[in-house]
mmCIF file of C-alpha atoms in Angstrom:
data_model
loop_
_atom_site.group_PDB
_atom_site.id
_atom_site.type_symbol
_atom_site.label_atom_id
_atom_site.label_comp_id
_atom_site.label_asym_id
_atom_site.label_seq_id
_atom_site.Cartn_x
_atom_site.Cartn_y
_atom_site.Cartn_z
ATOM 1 C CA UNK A 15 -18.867 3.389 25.853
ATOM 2 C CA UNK A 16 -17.397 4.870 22.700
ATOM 3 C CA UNK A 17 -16.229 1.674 20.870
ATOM 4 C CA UNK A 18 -19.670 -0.063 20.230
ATOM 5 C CA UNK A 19 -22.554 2.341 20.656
ATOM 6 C CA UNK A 20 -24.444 0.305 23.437
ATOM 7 C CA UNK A 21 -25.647 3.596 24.890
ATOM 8 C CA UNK A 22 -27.274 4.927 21.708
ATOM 9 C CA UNK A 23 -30.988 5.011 21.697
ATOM 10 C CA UNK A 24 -33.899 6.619 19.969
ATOM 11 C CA UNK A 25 -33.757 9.297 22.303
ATOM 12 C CA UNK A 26 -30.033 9.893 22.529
ATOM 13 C CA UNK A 27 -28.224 11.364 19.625
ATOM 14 C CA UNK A 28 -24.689 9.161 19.000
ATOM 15 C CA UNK A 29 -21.866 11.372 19.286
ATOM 16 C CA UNK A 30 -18.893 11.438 16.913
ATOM 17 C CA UNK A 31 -16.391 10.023 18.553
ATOM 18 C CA UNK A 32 -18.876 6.943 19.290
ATOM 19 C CA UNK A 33 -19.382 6.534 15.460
ATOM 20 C CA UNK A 34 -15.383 6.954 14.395
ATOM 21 C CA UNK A 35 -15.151 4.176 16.857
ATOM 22 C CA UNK A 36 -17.981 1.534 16.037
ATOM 23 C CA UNK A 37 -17.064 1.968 12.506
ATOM 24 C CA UNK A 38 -13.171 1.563 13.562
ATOM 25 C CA UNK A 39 -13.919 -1.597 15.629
ATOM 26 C CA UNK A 40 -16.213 -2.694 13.006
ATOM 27 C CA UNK A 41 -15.721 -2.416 9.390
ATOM 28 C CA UNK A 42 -13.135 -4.505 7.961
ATOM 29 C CA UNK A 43 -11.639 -3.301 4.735
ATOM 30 C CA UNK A 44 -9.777 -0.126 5.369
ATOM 31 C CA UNK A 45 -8.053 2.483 3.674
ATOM 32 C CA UNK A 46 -4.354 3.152 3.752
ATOM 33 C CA UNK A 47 -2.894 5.792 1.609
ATOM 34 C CA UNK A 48 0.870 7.358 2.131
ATOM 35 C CA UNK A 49 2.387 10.373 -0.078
ATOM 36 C CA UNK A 50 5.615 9.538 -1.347
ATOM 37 C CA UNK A 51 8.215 12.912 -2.144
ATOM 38 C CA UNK A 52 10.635 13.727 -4.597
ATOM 39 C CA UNK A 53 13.484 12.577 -2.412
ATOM 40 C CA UNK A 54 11.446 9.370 -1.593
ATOM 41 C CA UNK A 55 10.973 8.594 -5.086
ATOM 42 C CA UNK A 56 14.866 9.129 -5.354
ATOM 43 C CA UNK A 57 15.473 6.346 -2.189
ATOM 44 C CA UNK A 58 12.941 3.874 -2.806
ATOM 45 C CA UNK A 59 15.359 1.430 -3.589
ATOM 46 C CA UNK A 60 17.267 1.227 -0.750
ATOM 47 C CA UNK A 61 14.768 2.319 1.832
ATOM 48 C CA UNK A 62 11.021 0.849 1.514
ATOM 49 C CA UNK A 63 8.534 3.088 2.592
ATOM 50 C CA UNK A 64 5.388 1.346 5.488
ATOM 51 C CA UNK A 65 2.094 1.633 3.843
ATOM 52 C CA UNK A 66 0.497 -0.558 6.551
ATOM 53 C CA UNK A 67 2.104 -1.191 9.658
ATOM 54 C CA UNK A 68 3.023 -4.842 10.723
ATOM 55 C CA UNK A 69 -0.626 -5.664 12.817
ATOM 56 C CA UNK A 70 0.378 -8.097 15.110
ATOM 57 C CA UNK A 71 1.473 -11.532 16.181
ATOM 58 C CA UNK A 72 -0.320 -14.033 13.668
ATOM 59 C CA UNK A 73 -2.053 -11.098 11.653
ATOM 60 C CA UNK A 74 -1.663 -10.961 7.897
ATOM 61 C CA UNK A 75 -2.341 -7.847 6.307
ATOM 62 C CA UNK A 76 -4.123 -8.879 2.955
ATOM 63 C CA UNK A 77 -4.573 -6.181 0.163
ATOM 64 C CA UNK A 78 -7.939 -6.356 -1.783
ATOM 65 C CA UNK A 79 -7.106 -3.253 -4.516
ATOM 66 C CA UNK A 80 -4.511 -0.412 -4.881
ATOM 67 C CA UNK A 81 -3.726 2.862 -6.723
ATOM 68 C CA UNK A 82 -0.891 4.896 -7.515
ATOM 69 C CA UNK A 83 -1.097 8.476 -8.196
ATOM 70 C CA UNK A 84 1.828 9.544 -9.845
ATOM 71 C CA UNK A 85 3.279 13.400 -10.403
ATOM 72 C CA UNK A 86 5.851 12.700 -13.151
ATOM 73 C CA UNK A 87 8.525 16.029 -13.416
ATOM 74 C CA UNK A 88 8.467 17.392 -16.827
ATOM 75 C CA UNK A 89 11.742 18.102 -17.494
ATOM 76 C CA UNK A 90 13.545 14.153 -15.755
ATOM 77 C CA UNK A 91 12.365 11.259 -17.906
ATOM 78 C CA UNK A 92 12.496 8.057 -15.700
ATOM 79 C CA UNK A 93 14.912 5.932 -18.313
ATOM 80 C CA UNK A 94 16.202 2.954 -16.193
ATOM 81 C CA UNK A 95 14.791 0.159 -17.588
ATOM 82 C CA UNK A 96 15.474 -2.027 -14.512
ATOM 83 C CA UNK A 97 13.162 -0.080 -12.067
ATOM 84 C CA UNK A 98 10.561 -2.380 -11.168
ATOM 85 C CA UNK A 99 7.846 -1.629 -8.602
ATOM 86 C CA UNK A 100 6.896 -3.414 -5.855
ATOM 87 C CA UNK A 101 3.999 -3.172 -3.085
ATOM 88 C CA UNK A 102 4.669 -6.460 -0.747
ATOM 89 C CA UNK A 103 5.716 -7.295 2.554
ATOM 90 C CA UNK A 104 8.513 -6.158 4.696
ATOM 91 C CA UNK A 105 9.867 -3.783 1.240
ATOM 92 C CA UNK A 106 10.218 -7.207 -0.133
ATOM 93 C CA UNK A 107 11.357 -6.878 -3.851
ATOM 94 C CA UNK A 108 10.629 -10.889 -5.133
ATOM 95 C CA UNK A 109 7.706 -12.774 -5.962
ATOM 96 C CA UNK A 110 7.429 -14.692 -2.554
ATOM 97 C CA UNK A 111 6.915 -11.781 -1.100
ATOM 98 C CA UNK A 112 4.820 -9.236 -3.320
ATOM 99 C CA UNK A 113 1.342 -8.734 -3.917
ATOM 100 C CA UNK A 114 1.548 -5.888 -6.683
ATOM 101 C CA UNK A 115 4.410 -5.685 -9.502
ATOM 102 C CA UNK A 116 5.104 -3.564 -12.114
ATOM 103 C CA UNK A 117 7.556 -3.970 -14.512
ATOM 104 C CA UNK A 118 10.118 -0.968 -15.591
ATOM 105 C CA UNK A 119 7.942 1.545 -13.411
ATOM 106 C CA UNK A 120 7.597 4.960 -15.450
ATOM 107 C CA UNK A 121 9.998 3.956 -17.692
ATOM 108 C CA UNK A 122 9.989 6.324 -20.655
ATOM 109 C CA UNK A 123 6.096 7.227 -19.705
ATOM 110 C CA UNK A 124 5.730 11.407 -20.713
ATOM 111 C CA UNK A 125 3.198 12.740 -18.036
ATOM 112 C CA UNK A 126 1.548 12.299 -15.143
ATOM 113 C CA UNK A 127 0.007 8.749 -14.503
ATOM 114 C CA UNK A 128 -2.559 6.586 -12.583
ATOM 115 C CA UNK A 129 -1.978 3.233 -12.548
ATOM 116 C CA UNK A 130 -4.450 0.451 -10.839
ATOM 117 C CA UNK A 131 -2.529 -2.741 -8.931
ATOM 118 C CA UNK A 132 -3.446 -5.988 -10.309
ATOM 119 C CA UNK A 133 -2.355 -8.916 -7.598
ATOM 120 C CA UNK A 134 0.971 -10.967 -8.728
ATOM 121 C CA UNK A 135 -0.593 -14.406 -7.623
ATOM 122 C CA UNK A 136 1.963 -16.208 -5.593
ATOM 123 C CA UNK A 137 2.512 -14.213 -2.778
ATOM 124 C CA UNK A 138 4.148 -16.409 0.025
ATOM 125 C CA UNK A 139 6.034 -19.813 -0.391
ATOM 126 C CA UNK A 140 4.572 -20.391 3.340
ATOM 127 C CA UNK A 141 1.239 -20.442 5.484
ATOM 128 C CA UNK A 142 2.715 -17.945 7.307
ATOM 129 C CA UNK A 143 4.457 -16.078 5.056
ATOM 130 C CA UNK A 144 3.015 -12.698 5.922
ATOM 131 C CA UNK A 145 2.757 -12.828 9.577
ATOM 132 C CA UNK A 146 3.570 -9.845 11.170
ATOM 133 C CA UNK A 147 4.755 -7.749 8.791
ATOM 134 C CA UNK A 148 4.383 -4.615 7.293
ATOM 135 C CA UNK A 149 2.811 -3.720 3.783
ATOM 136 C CA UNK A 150 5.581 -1.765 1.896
ATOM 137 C CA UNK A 151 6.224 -0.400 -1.735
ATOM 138 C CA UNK A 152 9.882 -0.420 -2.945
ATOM 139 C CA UNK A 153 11.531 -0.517 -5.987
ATOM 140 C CA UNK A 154 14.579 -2.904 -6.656
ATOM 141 C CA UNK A 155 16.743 -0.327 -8.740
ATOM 142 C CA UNK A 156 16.587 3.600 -8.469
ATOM 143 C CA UNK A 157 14.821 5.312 -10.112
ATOM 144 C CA UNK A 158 16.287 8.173 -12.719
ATOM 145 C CA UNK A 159 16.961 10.632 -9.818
ATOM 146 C CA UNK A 160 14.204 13.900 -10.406
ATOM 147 C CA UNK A 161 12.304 12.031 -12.515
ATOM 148 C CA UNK A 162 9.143 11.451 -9.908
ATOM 149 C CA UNK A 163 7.491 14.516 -8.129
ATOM 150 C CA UNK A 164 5.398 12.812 -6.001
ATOM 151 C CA UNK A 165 3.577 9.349 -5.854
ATOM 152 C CA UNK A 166 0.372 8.605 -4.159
ATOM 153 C CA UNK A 167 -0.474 4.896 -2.886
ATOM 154 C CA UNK A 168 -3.589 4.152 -1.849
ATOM 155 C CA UNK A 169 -4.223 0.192 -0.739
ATOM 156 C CA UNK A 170 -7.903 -0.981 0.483
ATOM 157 C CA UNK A 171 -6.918 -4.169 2.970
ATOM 158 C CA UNK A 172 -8.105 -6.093 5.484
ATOM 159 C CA UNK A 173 -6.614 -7.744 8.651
ATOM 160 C CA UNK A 174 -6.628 -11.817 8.482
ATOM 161 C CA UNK A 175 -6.049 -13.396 11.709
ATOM 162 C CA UNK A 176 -3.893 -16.826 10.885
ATOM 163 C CA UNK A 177 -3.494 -18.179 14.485
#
């Protein structure tokens, strides 16, 4: 059986796939991390990009630290003042529904950046607020269009069940 490593005794060597699974089935906090182009960058405001999927009926997808790894372009300054980041639920872009904010995102920043997500607080005006739903990153006005190569975002998590 590959998904708990009942068969795996001092005599037997465990084979990969048996570990990849007991650690799958097994270890709680994960490791999400999605790669974000030039032309995402450019949409984010209109079209939130899945970092987690939505995990289920009653499952709340709970963020425990984040990362973003950002490839500025050289020659594009990002100069909209009212391009603030989120990283939330369902590309949420309010406080009832966002775990990780930043204020004017990039704005008027020179190079290439790493920035460590520090949790909002509130995040849901409801027990079951986050139910179901995706973990997303959006922005609620575009950014200046060039400005942002690429942007890494990398969110440890775990699953809560809230049945």
């Amino acid at each position: 059986d590959n998904d708990d490593m009942s068969d795996v005794s001092a005599t037997k060597i465990a084979s990969s796939e048996s570990i990849k699974a007991y650690v799958d089935n097994n270890v709680k906090i994960k490791v999400a991390t999605v790669t974000l182009s030039e032309a995402d960058m450019n949409s984010l405001h209109s079209t939130a990009i899945t970092i987690v999927p939505a995990q289920g009926a009653n499952q709340v997808i709970v963020p425990t630290s984040g990362m973003l790894f950002i490839d500025r372009d050289g020659s594009t300054a990002q100069a909209n003042t009212a391009c603030d980041l989120f990283v939330g639920y369902n590309g949420g872009t309010t406080s009832t529904t966002t775990m990780y904010y930043i204020r004017r995102f990039m704005y008027g920043e020179t190079g290439d950046r790493m920035w460590h997500l520090q949790s909002t607080g509130e995040t849901g005006q409801s027990l079951v607020n986050g139910d179901n739903l995706p973990l997303t990153v959006a922005v609620d006005s575009a950014v200046t269009s060039g400005s942002i190569d690429s942007m890494k975002v990398s969110v440890s998590y775990y699953v809560f069940d809230n049945s």
